[in-house]
PDB file of C-alpha atoms in Angstrom:
ATOM      1  CA  MET A 324      -8.161 -27.947 -22.720  1.00  0.00           C
ATOM      2  CA  LYS A 325      -6.998 -31.279 -21.417  1.00  0.00           C
ATOM      3  CA  ASP A 326      -3.565 -32.020 -20.647  1.00  0.00           C
ATOM      4  CA  SER A 327      -3.705 -34.749 -23.607  1.00  0.00           C
ATOM      5  CA  GLU A 328      -5.107 -32.357 -25.757  1.00  0.00           C
ATOM      6  CA  THR A 329      -2.274 -29.933 -25.099  1.00  0.00           C
ATOM      7  CA  ASP A 330       0.620 -32.530 -25.062  1.00  0.00           C
ATOM      8  CA  ASN A 331      -1.170 -33.713 -28.719  1.00  0.00           C
ATOM      9  CA  LYS A 332      -1.228 -29.833 -30.447  1.00  0.00           C
ATOM     10  CA  LEU A 333       2.338 -29.518 -28.856  1.00  0.00           C
ATOM     11  CA  LYS A 334       3.624 -32.340 -30.638  1.00  0.00           C
ATOM     12  CA  ASN A 335       1.886 -31.240 -33.999  1.00  0.00           C
ATOM     13  CA  GLN A 336       3.042 -27.903 -33.820  1.00  0.00           C
ATOM     14  CA  LEU A 337       6.954 -28.971 -33.157  1.00  0.00           C
ATOM     15  CA  SER A 338       6.410 -31.383 -35.881  1.00  0.00           C
ATOM     16  CA  GLN A 339       5.090 -28.539 -38.277  1.00  0.00           C
ATOM     17  CA  GLN A 340       8.084 -26.345 -37.271  1.00  0.00           C
ATOM     18  CA  ARG A 341      10.648 -28.981 -37.950  1.00  0.00           C
ATOM     19  CA  GLU A 342       9.168 -30.144 -41.095  1.00  0.00           C
ATOM     20  CA  ASN A 343       8.987 -26.168 -42.232  1.00  0.00           C
ATOM     21  CA  ASP A 344      12.818 -25.698 -40.455  1.00  0.00           C
ATOM     22  CA  SER A 345      11.440 -22.813 -38.396  1.00  0.00           C
ATOM     23  CA  PHE A 346      12.354 -22.314 -34.958  1.00  0.00           C
ATOM     24  CA  HIS A 347      12.229 -19.742 -32.098  1.00  0.00           C
ATOM     25  CA  LEU A 348      15.062 -17.305 -31.513  1.00  0.00           C
ATOM     26  CA  ALA A 349      18.027 -18.838 -29.914  1.00  0.00           C
ATOM     27  CA  TYR A 350      17.643 -18.192 -26.167  1.00  0.00           C
ATOM     28  CA  GLU A 351      21.306 -17.234 -26.018  1.00  0.00           C
ATOM     29  CA  LYS A 352      20.558 -14.561 -28.424  1.00  0.00           C
ATOM     30  CA  GLU A 353      17.250 -13.166 -26.971  1.00  0.00           C
ATOM     31  CA  THR A 354      19.097 -13.536 -23.541  1.00  0.00           C
ATOM     32  CA  ALA A 355      22.162 -11.053 -25.288  1.00  0.00           C
ATOM     33  CA  PHE A 356      19.528  -8.620 -26.794  1.00  0.00           C
ATOM     34  CA  TYR A 357      17.934  -7.779 -22.976  1.00  0.00           C
ATOM     35  CA  GLU A 358      21.067  -7.945 -21.288  1.00  0.00           C
ATOM     36  CA  THR A 359      22.789  -5.256 -24.214  1.00  0.00           C
ATOM     37  CA  VAL A 360      19.139  -3.076 -23.250  1.00  0.00           C
ATOM     38  CA  LYS A 361      20.266  -3.786 -19.450  1.00  0.00           C
ATOM     39  CA  ASN A 362      24.114  -2.523 -20.003  1.00  0.00           C
ATOM     40  CA  GLY A 363      22.639   0.483 -21.774  1.00  0.00           C
ATOM     41  CA  ASP A 364      24.885  -0.305 -24.629  1.00  0.00           C
ATOM     42  CA  ILE A 365      23.409   1.985 -27.189  1.00  0.00           C
ATOM     43  CA  LYS A 366      26.118   1.306 -29.777  1.00  0.00           C
ATOM     44  CA  LYS A 367      25.284  -2.287 -29.793  1.00  0.00           C
ATOM     45  CA  LEU A 368      21.952  -2.320 -29.559  1.00  0.00           C
ATOM     46  CA  LYS A 369      21.422  -0.538 -32.470  1.00  0.00           C
ATOM     47  CA  LYS A 370      23.044  -3.422 -33.961  1.00  0.00           C
ATOM     48  CA  ILE A 371      21.529  -6.547 -32.887  1.00  0.00           C
ATOM     49  CA  PHE A 372      17.895  -4.493 -32.861  1.00  0.00           C
ATOM     50  CA  MET A 373      15.288  -6.847 -34.488  1.00  0.00           C
ATOM     51  CA  PRO A 374      11.930  -5.536 -35.664  1.00  0.00           C
ATOM     52  CA  LEU A 375       8.600  -7.320 -34.876  1.00  0.00           C
ATOM     53  CA  ASN A 376       7.887  -8.898 -38.173  1.00  0.00           C
ATOM     54  CA  THR A 377      11.578 -11.031 -37.375  1.00  0.00           C
ATOM     55  CA  LYS A 378      10.009 -14.777 -38.150  1.00  0.00           C
ATOM     56  CA  GLU A 379      12.148 -16.203 -35.509  1.00  0.00           C
ATOM     57  CA  LEU A 380      10.011 -14.641 -32.847  1.00  0.00           C
ATOM     58  CA  GLY A 381       7.289 -17.396 -32.951  1.00  0.00           C
ATOM     59  CA  LEU A 382       3.699 -17.003 -33.897  1.00  0.00           C
ATOM     60  CA  LEU A 383       1.378 -15.988 -31.060  1.00  0.00           C
ATOM     61  CA  SER A 384      -1.618 -15.016 -32.905  1.00  0.00           C
ATOM     62  CA  LYS A 385      -2.780 -15.477 -36.493  1.00  0.00           C
ATOM     63  CA  THR A 386      -3.740 -12.016 -36.920  1.00  0.00           C
ATOM     64  CA  PRO A 387       0.027 -10.153 -37.957  1.00  0.00           C
ATOM     65  CA  LEU A 388      -1.026  -6.549 -35.987  1.00  0.00           C
ATOM     66  CA  THR A 389      -2.110  -8.407 -32.827  1.00  0.00           C
ATOM     67  CA  ASN A 390       0.844 -10.801 -33.127  1.00  0.00           C
ATOM     68  CA  HIS A 391       3.421  -7.945 -32.976  1.00  0.00           C
ATOM     69  CA  LYS A 392       1.688  -6.528 -29.884  1.00  0.00           C
ATOM     70  CA  TYR A 393       1.768  -9.689 -28.176  1.00  0.00           C
ATOM     71  CA  HIS A 394       5.284  -9.760 -28.927  1.00  0.00           C
ATOM     72  CA  LEU A 395       5.955  -5.983 -27.339  1.00  0.00           C
ATOM     73  CA  ILE A 396       4.132  -6.795 -24.656  1.00  0.00           C
ATOM     74  CA  VAL A 397       6.602 -10.016 -23.811  1.00  0.00           C
ATOM     75  CA  ALA A 398       9.407  -7.775 -25.113  1.00  0.00           C
ATOM     76  CA  ILE A 399       8.489  -4.913 -22.268  1.00  0.00           C
ATOM     77  CA  ALA A 400       8.196  -7.285 -19.669  1.00  0.00           C
ATOM     78  CA  MET A 401      11.362  -9.049 -19.986  1.00  0.00           C
ATOM     79  CA  ILE A 402      13.423  -5.840 -20.571  1.00  0.00           C
ATOM     80  CA  THR A 403      11.635  -4.228 -17.612  1.00  0.00           C
ATOM     81  CA  ARG A 404      12.870  -7.266 -15.063  1.00  0.00           C
ATOM     82  CA  PHE A 405      15.858  -7.358 -16.820  1.00  0.00           C
ATOM     83  CA  CYS A 406      16.822  -3.739 -16.012  1.00  0.00           C
ATOM     84  CA  ILE A 407      15.346  -4.238 -12.668  1.00  0.00           C
ATOM     85  CA  GLU A 408      17.934  -6.496 -11.979  1.00  0.00           C
ATOM     86  CA  GLY A 409      20.623  -3.852 -13.420  1.00  0.00           C
ATOM     87  CA  GLY A 410      19.568  -1.155 -10.761  1.00  0.00           C
ATOM     88  CA  LEU A 411      16.517   0.792 -12.379  1.00  0.00           C
ATOM     89  CA  PRO A 412      14.405   1.548  -9.669  1.00  0.00           C
ATOM     90  CA  PRO A 413      11.232  -1.468  -9.858  1.00  0.00           C
ATOM     91  CA  GLU A 414       8.584   1.360  -9.682  1.00  0.00           C
ATOM     92  CA  GLU A 415      10.198   3.809 -12.046  1.00  0.00           C
ATOM     93  CA  ALA A 416      10.483   0.278 -14.198  1.00  0.00           C
ATOM     94  CA  TYR A 417       6.873  -0.924 -13.410  1.00  0.00           C
ATOM     95  CA  THR A 418       5.520   2.706 -14.274  1.00  0.00           C
ATOM     96  CA  LEU A 419       7.423   2.942 -17.619  1.00  0.00           C
ATOM     97  CA  SER A 420       6.465  -0.113 -18.361  1.00  0.00           C
ATOM     98  CA  ASP A 421       2.833   0.300 -17.862  1.00  0.00           C
ATOM     99  CA  LEU A 422       2.885   3.248 -19.966  1.00  0.00           C
ATOM    100  CA  TYR A 423       4.433   2.139 -22.923  1.00  0.00           C
ATOM    101  CA  ILE A 424       1.908  -1.062 -22.899  1.00  0.00           C
ATOM    102  CA  GLN A 425      -0.713   1.476 -22.602  1.00  0.00           C
ATOM    103  CA  GLN A 426      -0.004   2.973 -26.004  1.00  0.00           C
ATOM    104  CA  LEU A 427      -0.557  -0.209 -27.757  1.00  0.00           C
ATOM    105  CA  ASP A 428      -4.051   0.466 -27.995  1.00  0.00           C
ATOM    106  CA  SER A 429      -3.662   3.447 -30.612  1.00  0.00           C
ATOM    107  CA  CYS A 430      -1.247   1.721 -32.880  1.00  0.00           C
ATOM    108  CA  LYS A 431      -3.213   0.784 -35.656  1.00  0.00           C
ATOM    109  CA  ASP A 432      -0.735  -0.379 -38.157  1.00  0.00           C
ATOM    110  CA  ASP A 433       2.697  -1.525 -37.940  1.00  0.00           C
ATOM    111  CA  GLU A 434       4.234   1.525 -38.613  1.00  0.00           C
ATOM    112  CA  SER A 435       3.209   3.228 -35.303  1.00  0.00           C
ATOM    113  CA  LEU A 436       3.520   0.157 -33.623  1.00  0.00           C
ATOM    114  CA  ASN A 437       7.145  -0.552 -34.940  1.00  0.00           C
ATOM    115  CA  LYS A 438       7.846   3.473 -33.373  1.00  0.00           C
ATOM    116  CA  LEU A 439       6.224   2.433 -30.158  1.00  0.00           C
ATOM    117  CA  HIS A 440       8.807  -0.592 -30.095  1.00  0.00           C
ATOM    118  CA  TYR A 441      11.870   1.273 -31.095  1.00  0.00           C
ATOM    119  CA  ASN A 442      10.796   4.288 -28.375  1.00  0.00           C
ATOM    120  CA  ALA A 443      10.243   1.521 -25.366  1.00  0.00           C
ATOM    121  CA  VAL A 444      13.187  -0.317 -26.233  1.00  0.00           C
ATOM    122  CA  PHE A 445      15.900   2.513 -26.302  1.00  0.00           C
ATOM    123  CA  ASP A 446      14.266   4.337 -23.574  1.00  0.00           C
ATOM    124  CA  PHE A 447      14.817   1.820 -20.885  1.00  0.00           C
ATOM    125  CA  ALA A 448      18.756   1.192 -22.747  1.00  0.00           C
ATOM    126  CA  LYS A 449      19.391   5.527 -22.381  1.00  0.00           C
ATOM    127  CA  ARG A 450      17.882   5.010 -18.545  1.00  0.00           C
ATOM    128  CA  MET A 451      20.136   2.327 -17.800  1.00  0.00           C
ATOM    129  CA  LYS A 452      22.900   4.355 -19.466  1.00  0.00           C
ATOM    130  CA  SER A 453      22.462   6.995 -17.345  1.00  0.00           C
ATOM    131  CA  ILE A 454      22.610   5.021 -13.998  1.00  0.00           C
ATOM    132  CA  ILE A 455      25.681   2.860 -15.073  1.00  0.00           C
ATOM    133  CA  GLU A 456      27.357   6.205 -16.066  1.00  0.00           C
ATOM    134  CA  PHE A 457      26.435   7.823 -12.363  1.00  0.00           C
ATOM    135  CA  ALA A 458      27.824   4.593 -10.498  1.00  0.00           C
ATOM    136  CA  GLY A 459      30.585   5.470  -8.299  1.00  0.00           C
ATOM    137  CA  MET A 460      30.332   8.755  -8.538  1.00  0.00           C
ATOM    138  CA  SER A 461      30.181  10.799  -5.534  1.00  0.00           C
ATOM    139  CA  ARG A 462      26.844  12.701  -4.625  1.00  0.00           C
ATOM    140  CA  ASN A 463      28.574  16.370  -5.617  1.00  0.00           C
ATOM    141  CA  ILE A 464      29.287  15.095  -9.351  1.00  0.00           C
ATOM    142  CA  ILE A 465      25.970  13.473  -9.723  1.00  0.00           C
ATOM    143  CA  ARG A 466      24.231  17.135  -8.731  1.00  0.00           C
ATOM    144  CA  THR A 467      26.766  18.886 -11.147  1.00  0.00           C
ATOM    145  CA  LYS A 468      25.879  15.973 -13.927  1.00  0.00           C
ATOM    146  CA  GLU A 469      22.246  16.886 -13.187  1.00  0.00           C
ATOM    147  CA  PHE A 470      22.419  20.462 -13.276  1.00  0.00           C
ATOM    148  CA  ILE A 471      24.279  20.725 -16.780  1.00  0.00           C
ATOM    149  CA  PHE A 472      22.265  18.121 -18.122  1.00  0.00           C
ATOM    150  CA  ASN A 473      18.822  20.503 -16.988  1.00  0.00           C
ATOM    151  CA  ASN A 474      20.592  23.641 -18.280  1.00  0.00           C
ATOM    152  CA  VAL A 475      21.576  22.637 -21.560  1.00  0.00           C
ATOM    153  CA  HIS A 476      19.957  25.159 -23.218  1.00  0.00           C
ATOM    154  CA  LYS A 477      21.451  27.870 -21.330  1.00  0.00           C
ATOM    155  CA  LYS A 478      25.098  29.820 -21.080  1.00  0.00           C
ATOM    156  CA  ILE A 479      26.328  27.536 -18.027  1.00  0.00           C
ATOM    157  CA  SER A 480      29.068  29.101 -16.128  1.00  0.00           C
ATOM    158  CA  LEU A 481      31.727  27.503 -13.560  1.00  0.00           C
ATOM    159  CA  GLU A 482      31.000  29.412 -11.138  1.00  0.00           C
ATOM    160  CA  GLU A 483      26.665  28.993 -11.353  1.00  0.00           C
ATOM    161  CA  ILE A 484      27.670  25.426 -11.199  1.00  0.00           C
ATOM    162  CA  ALA A 485      29.543  25.806  -7.545  1.00  0.00           C
ATOM    163  CA  ALA A 486      27.068  27.717  -6.106  1.00  0.00           C
ATOM    164  CA  ASN A 487      24.829  24.968  -6.900  1.00  0.00           C
ATOM    165  CA  VAL A 488      26.679  22.244  -5.937  1.00  0.00           C
ATOM    166  CA  GLY A 489      27.542  24.027  -2.759  1.00  0.00           C
ATOM    167  CA  MET A 490      31.617  23.835  -3.689  1.00  0.00           C
ATOM    168  CA  ASN A 491      34.483  25.455  -4.029  1.00  0.00           C
ATOM    169  CA  LYS A 492      35.193  26.426  -7.868  1.00  0.00           C
ATOM    170  CA  THR A 493      38.388  24.931  -7.657  1.00  0.00           C
ATOM    171  CA  TYR A 494      37.798  22.214  -5.764  1.00  0.00           C
ATOM    172  CA  LEU A 495      34.656  20.828  -7.741  1.00  0.00           C
ATOM    173  CA  CYS A 496      36.590  21.078 -10.967  1.00  0.00           C
ATOM    174  CA  GLU A 497      39.468  19.296  -9.595  1.00  0.00           C
ATOM    175  CA  LEU A 498      37.006  16.276  -8.190  1.00  0.00           C
ATOM    176  CA  PHE A 499      35.024  16.384 -11.496  1.00  0.00           C
ATOM    177  CA  LYS A 500      38.501  15.766 -13.533  1.00  0.00           C
ATOM    178  CA  LYS A 501      39.460  12.850 -10.905  1.00  0.00           C
ATOM    179  CA  GLU A 502      36.054  10.895 -11.179  1.00  0.00           C
ATOM    180  CA  THR A 503      34.901  11.452 -14.580  1.00  0.00           C
ATOM    181  CA  GLY A 504      38.655  11.717 -16.173  1.00  0.00           C
ATOM    182  CA  GLU A 505      37.647  15.157 -18.550  1.00  0.00           C
ATOM    183  CA  THR A 506      36.804  18.409 -17.274  1.00  0.00           C
ATOM    184  CA  ILE A 507      33.452  20.316 -16.805  1.00  0.00           C
ATOM    185  CA  ASN A 508      34.097  22.614 -19.708  1.00  0.00           C
ATOM    186  CA  GLN A 509      34.511  19.401 -22.005  1.00  0.00           C
ATOM    187  CA  PHE A 510      31.156  17.611 -20.259  1.00  0.00           C
ATOM    188  CA  ILE A 511      29.409  20.848 -20.766  1.00  0.00           C
ATOM    189  CA  LEU A 512      30.171  20.826 -24.425  1.00  0.00           C
ATOM    190  CA  GLU A 513      29.198  16.806 -24.825  1.00  0.00           C
ATOM    191  CA  CYS A 514      26.067  17.380 -23.116  1.00  0.00           C
ATOM    192  CA  LYS A 515      25.306  20.350 -25.631  1.00  0.00           C
ATOM    193  CA  ILE A 516      26.322  18.306 -28.529  1.00  0.00           C
ATOM    194  CA  LYS A 517      24.181  15.595 -27.784  1.00  0.00           C
ATOM    195  CA  GLU A 518      21.250  17.917 -27.563  1.00  0.00           C
ATOM    196  CA  ALA A 519      22.407  19.107 -30.637  1.00  0.00           C
ATOM    197  CA  LYS A 520      21.635  15.705 -32.560  1.00  0.00           C
ATOM    198  CA  GLU A 521      18.500  15.656 -31.635  1.00  0.00           C
ATOM    199  CA  LEU A 522      17.651  19.139 -32.738  1.00  0.00           C
ATOM    200  CA  LEU A 523      19.420  18.388 -36.428  1.00  0.00           C
ATOM    201  CA  LYS A 524      16.546  15.832 -36.891  1.00  0.00           C
ATOM    202  CA  ASN A 525      14.136  18.715 -37.058  1.00  0.00           C
ATOM    203  CA  ASP A 526      15.155  20.718 -40.375  1.00  0.00           C
ATOM    204  CA  ASP A 527      13.506  23.385 -40.111  1.00  0.00           C
ATOM    205  CA  LEU A 528      15.952  24.532 -37.616  1.00  0.00           C
ATOM    206  CA  SER A 529      19.011  25.865 -38.725  1.00  0.00           C
ATOM    207  CA  ASN A 530      23.128  25.686 -37.711  1.00  0.00           C
ATOM    208  CA  THR A 531      22.893  29.552 -36.713  1.00  0.00           C
ATOM    209  CA  GLU A 532      19.080  28.781 -34.668  1.00  0.00           C
ATOM    210  CA  ILE A 533      20.540  25.770 -33.027  1.00  0.00           C
ATOM    211  CA  SER A 534      23.551  27.423 -32.078  1.00  0.00           C
ATOM    212  CA  SER A 535      21.464  30.259 -30.382  1.00  0.00           C
ATOM    213  CA  ILE A 536      19.201  27.920 -28.705  1.00  0.00           C
ATOM    214  CA  LEU A 537      22.152  26.023 -27.098  1.00  0.00           C
ATOM    215  CA  CYS A 538      24.002  29.010 -26.116  1.00  0.00           C
ATOM    216  CA  PHE A 539      27.133  28.732 -28.745  1.00  0.00           C
ATOM    217  CA  SER A 540      28.855  32.349 -28.941  1.00  0.00           C
ATOM    218  CA  SER A 541      28.279  31.687 -32.907  1.00  0.00           C
ATOM    219  CA  ALA A 542      27.363  29.121 -35.720  1.00  0.00           C
ATOM    220  CA  SER A 543      30.923  29.130 -36.378  1.00  0.00           C
ATOM    221  CA  HIS A 544      31.825  27.866 -32.983  1.00  0.00           C
ATOM    222  CA  PHE A 545      29.008  25.088 -32.983  1.00  0.00           C
ATOM    223  CA  ILE A 546      29.843  23.989 -36.476  1.00  0.00           C
ATOM    224  CA  LYS A 547      33.497  23.511 -34.899  1.00  0.00           C
ATOM    225  CA  THR A 548      32.788  22.037 -31.530  1.00  0.00           C
ATOM    226  CA  PHE A 549      30.229  19.603 -33.332  1.00  0.00           C
ATOM    227  CA  LYS A 550      32.848  18.260 -35.849  1.00  0.00           C
ATOM    228  CA  GLN A 551      35.560  18.170 -33.032  1.00  0.00           C
ATOM    229  CA  ILE A 552      33.222  15.584 -31.203  1.00  0.00           C
ATOM    230  CA  GLU A 553      31.503  13.720 -33.451  1.00  0.00           C
ATOM    231  CA  GLY A 554      34.141  13.788 -36.321  1.00  0.00           C
ATOM    232  CA  ILE A 555      31.361  14.721 -39.093  1.00  0.00           C
ATOM    233  CA  THR A 556      29.803  18.862 -39.627  1.00  0.00           C
ATOM    234  CA  PRO A 557      26.356  19.064 -38.138  1.00  0.00           C
ATOM    235  CA  GLY A 558      25.203  18.982 -41.972  1.00  0.00           C
ATOM    236  CA  GLU A 559      26.691  15.809 -42.287  1.00  0.00           C
ATOM    237  CA  TYR A 560      25.152  14.341 -39.591  1.00  0.00           C
ATOM    238  CA  ARG A 561      21.591  15.611 -40.423  1.00  0.00           C
ATOM    239  CA  GLU A 562      22.067  14.017 -43.607  1.00  0.00           C
ATOM    240  CA  LYS A 563      23.297  10.583 -42.054  1.00  0.00           C
ATOM    241  CA  ALA A 564      20.359  10.797 -39.485  1.00  0.00           C
ATOM    242  CA  PHE A 565      17.877  11.083 -42.127  1.00  0.00           C
ATOM    243  CA  ARG A 566      18.876   8.241 -44.573  1.00  0.00           C
ATOM    244  CA  LYS A 567      18.698   6.146 -41.611  1.00  0.00           C
ATOM    245  CA  PHE A 568      15.390   7.150 -40.513  1.00  0.00           C
ATOM    246  CA  LEU A 569      14.241   6.571 -43.961  1.00  0.00           C
ATOM    247  CA  LYS A 570      15.780   3.174 -43.835  1.00  0.00           C
ATOM    248  CA  ARG A 571      13.954   2.373 -40.386  1.00  0.00           C
ATOM    249  CA  ASN A 572      10.436   3.454 -42.322  1.00  0.00           C
TER     250      ASN A 572
END
């Protein structure tokens, strides 16, 4: 296409947009979204997350589903670069981007595409959150956290953790509290409750079954711990999560 033709099309399109009061998403607002993913701010991201059918995103194709797919490719590409700037290893970021974009071919409707969009955005954000949480920590504390993450379904003892890290138990406990502001046992419980929140999204699992999976001493202990950390009971959380799921879909 000649430059003059492009100029004419651009002028006509801008004129139509002004006439219809239809404009693209403000640069500041778009940047704020990508910065939120980069910062791993899950709570804020849930508030500003925008669906692919937002009119401010512009028209890339006259076919709605194809238009949404194009916007998702753009979003993933931008998120990838913002996250690399934030410290996500480039090879991991690019490969993750490739994996999500490859899934576009299997999306035949907006429901599956919106689910892919949500998963991709929050996957990147959660990875950034982990990177930020580990920043400034000593290698032994990072190894301690990783060991707990990987064994959240088991009954974890301080002796076992210390042996894995190769440190004296008392010194490790002191160092962990100094660097994180909480005890190892508190962190273990937080990790178990975080996993419990995922398990609660499965209606087939009871509190007793979840408490057993996560090696709590009893269902009552699990419920009490959950409420102490989350401020609500597991049942209340499950109902709240279900309402959010219905609203999103």
